[in-house]
PDB file of C-alpha atoms in Angstrom:
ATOM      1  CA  UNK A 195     -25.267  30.317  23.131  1.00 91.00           C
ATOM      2  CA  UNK A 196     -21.786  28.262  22.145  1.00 95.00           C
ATOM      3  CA  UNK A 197     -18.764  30.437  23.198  1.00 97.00           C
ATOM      4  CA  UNK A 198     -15.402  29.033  22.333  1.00 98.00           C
ATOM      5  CA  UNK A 199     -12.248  30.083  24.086  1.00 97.00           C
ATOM      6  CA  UNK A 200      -8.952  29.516  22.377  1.00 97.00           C
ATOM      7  CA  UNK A 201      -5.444  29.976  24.692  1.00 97.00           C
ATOM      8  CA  UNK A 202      -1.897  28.590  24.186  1.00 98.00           C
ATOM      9  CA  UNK A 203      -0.771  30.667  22.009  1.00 97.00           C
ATOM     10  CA  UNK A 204       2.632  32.580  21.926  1.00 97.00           C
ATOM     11  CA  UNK A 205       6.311  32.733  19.972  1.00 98.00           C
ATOM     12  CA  UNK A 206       7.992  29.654  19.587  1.00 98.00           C
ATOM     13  CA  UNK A 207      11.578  29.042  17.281  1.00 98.00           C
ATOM     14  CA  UNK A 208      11.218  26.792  14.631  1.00 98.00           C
ATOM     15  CA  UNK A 209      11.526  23.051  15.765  1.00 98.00           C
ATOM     16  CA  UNK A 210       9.470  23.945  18.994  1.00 98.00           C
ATOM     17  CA  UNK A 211       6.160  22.442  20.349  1.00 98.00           C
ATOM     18  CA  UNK A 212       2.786  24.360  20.892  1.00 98.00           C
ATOM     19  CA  UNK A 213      -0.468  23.041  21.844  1.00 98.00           C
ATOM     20  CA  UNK A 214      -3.521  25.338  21.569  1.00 98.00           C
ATOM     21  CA  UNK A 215      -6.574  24.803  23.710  1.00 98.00           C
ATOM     22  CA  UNK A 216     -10.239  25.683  22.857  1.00 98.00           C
ATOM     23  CA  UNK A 217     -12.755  25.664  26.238  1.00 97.00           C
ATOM     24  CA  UNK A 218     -16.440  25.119  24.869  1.00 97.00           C
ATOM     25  CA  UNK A 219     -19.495  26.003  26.350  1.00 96.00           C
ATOM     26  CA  UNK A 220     -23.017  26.736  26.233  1.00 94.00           C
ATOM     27  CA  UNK A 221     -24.107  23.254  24.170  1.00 89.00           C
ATOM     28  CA  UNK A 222     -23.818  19.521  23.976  1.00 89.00           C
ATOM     29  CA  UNK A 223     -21.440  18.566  22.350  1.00 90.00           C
ATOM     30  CA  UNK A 224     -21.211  15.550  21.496  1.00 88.00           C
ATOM     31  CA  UNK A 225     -22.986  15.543  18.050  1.00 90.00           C
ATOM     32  CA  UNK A 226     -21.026  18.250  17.180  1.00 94.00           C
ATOM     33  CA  UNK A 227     -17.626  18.735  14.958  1.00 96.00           C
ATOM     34  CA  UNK A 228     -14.774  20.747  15.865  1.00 97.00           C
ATOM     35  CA  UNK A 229     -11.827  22.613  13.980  1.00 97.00           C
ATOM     36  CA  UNK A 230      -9.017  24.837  14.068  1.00 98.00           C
ATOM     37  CA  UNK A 231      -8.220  27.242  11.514  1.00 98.00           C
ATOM     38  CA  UNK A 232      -5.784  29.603  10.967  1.00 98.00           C
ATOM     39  CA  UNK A 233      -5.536  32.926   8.823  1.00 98.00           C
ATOM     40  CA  UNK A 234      -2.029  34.436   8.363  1.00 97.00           C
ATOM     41  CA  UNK A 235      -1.930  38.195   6.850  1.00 93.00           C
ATOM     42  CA  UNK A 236      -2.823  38.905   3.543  1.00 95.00           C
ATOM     43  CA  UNK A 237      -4.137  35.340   3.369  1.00 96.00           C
ATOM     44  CA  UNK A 238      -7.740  33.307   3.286  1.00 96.00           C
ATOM     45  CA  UNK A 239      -8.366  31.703   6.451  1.00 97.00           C
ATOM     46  CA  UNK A 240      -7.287  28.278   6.589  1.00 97.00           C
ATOM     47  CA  UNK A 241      -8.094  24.577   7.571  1.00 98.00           C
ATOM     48  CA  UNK A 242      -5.835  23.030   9.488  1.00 98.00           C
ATOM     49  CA  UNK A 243      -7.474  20.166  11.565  1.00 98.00           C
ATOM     50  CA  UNK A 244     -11.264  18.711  12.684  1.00 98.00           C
ATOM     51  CA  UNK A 245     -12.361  16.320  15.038  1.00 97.00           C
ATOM     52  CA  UNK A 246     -15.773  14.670  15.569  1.00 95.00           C
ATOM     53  CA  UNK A 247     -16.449  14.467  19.335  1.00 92.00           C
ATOM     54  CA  UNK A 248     -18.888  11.670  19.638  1.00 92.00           C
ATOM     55  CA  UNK A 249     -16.616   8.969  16.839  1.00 93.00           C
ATOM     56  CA  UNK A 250     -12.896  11.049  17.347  1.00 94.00           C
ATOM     57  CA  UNK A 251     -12.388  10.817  13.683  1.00 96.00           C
ATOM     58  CA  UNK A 252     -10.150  13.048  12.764  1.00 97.00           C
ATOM     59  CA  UNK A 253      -8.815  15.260   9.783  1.00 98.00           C
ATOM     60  CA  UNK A 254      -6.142  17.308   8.831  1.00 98.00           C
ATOM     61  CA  UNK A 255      -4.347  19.265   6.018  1.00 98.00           C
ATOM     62  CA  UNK A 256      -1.904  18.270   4.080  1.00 98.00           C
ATOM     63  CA  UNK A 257       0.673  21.065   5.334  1.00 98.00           C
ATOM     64  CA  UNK A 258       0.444  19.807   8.606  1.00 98.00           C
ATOM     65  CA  UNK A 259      -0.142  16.140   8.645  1.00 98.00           C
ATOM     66  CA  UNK A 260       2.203  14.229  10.891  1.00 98.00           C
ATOM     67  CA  UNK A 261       3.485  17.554  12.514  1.00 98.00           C
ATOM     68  CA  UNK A 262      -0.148  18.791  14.030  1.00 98.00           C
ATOM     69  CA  UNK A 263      -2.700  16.188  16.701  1.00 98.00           C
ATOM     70  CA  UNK A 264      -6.260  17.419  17.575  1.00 98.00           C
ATOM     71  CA  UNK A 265      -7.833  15.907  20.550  1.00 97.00           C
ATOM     72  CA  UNK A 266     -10.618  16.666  22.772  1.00 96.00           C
ATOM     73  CA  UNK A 267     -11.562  16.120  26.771  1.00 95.00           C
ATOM     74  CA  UNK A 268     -14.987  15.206  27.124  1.00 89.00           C
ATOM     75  CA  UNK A 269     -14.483  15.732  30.801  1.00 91.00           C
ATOM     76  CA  UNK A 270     -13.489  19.765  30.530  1.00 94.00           C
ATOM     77  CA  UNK A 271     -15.346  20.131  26.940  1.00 95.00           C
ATOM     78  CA  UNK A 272     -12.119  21.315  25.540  1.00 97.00           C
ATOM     79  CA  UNK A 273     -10.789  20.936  22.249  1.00 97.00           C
ATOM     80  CA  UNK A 274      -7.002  20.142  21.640  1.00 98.00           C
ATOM     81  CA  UNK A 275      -4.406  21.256  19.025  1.00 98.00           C
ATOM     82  CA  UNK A 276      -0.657  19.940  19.900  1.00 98.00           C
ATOM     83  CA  UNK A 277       1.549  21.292  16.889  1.00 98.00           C
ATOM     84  CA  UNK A 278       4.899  19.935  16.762  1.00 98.00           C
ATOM     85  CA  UNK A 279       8.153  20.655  14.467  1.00 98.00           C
ATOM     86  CA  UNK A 280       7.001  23.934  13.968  1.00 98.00           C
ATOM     87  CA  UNK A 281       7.696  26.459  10.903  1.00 98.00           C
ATOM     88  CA  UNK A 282       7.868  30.152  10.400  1.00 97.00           C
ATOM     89  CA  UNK A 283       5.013  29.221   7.932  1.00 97.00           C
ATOM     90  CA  UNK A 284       2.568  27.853  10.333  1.00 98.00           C
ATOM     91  CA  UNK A 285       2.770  31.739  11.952  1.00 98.00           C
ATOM     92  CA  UNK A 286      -0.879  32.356  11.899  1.00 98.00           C
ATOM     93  CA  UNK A 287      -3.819  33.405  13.982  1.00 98.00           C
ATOM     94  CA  UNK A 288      -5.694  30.230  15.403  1.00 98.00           C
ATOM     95  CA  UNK A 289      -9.195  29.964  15.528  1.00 98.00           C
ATOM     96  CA  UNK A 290     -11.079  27.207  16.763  1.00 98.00           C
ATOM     97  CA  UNK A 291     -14.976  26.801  15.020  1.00 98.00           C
ATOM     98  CA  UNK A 292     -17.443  24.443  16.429  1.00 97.00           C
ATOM     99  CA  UNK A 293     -20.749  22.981  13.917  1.00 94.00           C
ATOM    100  CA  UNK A 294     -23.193  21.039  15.140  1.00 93.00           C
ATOM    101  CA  UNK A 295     -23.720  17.727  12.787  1.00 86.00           C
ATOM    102  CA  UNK A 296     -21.123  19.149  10.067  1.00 86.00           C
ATOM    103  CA  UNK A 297     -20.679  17.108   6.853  1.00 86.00           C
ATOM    104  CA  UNK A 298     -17.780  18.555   5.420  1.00 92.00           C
ATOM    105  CA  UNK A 299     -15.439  19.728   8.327  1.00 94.00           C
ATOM    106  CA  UNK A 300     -12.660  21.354   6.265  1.00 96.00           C
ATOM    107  CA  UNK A 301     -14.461  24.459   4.966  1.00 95.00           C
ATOM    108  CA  UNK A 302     -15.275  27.806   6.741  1.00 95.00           C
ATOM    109  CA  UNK A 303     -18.120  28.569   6.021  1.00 94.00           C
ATOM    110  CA  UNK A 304     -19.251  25.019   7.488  1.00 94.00           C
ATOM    111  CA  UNK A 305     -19.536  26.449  10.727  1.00 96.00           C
ATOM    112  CA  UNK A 306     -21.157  28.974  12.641  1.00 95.00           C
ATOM    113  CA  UNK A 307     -19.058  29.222  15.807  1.00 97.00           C
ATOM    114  CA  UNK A 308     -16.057  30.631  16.356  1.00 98.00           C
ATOM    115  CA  UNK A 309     -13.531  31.781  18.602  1.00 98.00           C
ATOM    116  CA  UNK A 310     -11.923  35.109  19.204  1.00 97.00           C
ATOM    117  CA  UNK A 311      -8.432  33.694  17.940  1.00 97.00           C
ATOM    118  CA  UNK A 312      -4.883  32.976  19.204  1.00 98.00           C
ATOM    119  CA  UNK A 313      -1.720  34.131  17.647  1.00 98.00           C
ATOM    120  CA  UNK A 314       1.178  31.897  17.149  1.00 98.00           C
ATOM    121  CA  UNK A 315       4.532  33.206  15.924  1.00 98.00           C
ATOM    122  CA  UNK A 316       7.113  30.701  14.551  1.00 98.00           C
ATOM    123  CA  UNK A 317      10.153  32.225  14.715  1.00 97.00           C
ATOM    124  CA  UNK A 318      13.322  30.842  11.407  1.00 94.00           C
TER     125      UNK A 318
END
């Protein structure tokens, strides 16, 4: 059974740094695709970044291109998401999703696992 573990979380002032961490476990997962999401209230849940492990191709969203880098340690199977420049609209909870052989990383309802979530509070 896949269990993902986000951490990292916490309050940060606008202009700070963050990086979120997911710990994977229970798979291979090297033929697998991995993204963070994030769901802010009264909102839809989110994408916000993906990474295939085996190429390292990446994606991201528009609202946080050039501010947000996913990365991934084959070594630990852990899953990466350093967010830089920071704004009070990036306050969200976090959730990293795992899907084995995804095609289209940047919806939802691509994937099947997910993690309990991490909340990160950007403070103006």
């Amino acid at each position: 059974q896949v269990q993902l573990v986000e951490s990292g979380g916490g309050l940060v002032q606008a202009g700070g740094s963050l990086r979120l961490s997911c710990a994977a476990s229970g798979g291979t997962f090297s033929d697998y695709a991995m993204g963070w999401f994030r769901q802010a209230p009264g909102k839809e849940r989110e994408f916000v970044a993906a990474i295939r492990w085996n190429s390292g191709i990446t994606y991201y969203s528009e609202a946080v291109e050039g501010r947000f880098t996913i990365s991934r340690d084959n070594a630990k199977n852990t899953v990466y998401l350093q967010m830089n420049s920071l704004k009070p609209e990036d306050t969200a909870v976090y959730y990293c999703a795992a899907e084995r052989a995804a095609v289209t990383v940047r919806r939802a309802t691509t994937y099947d696992y997910w993690g309990q979530g991490t909340q990160v509070t950007v403070s103006s």
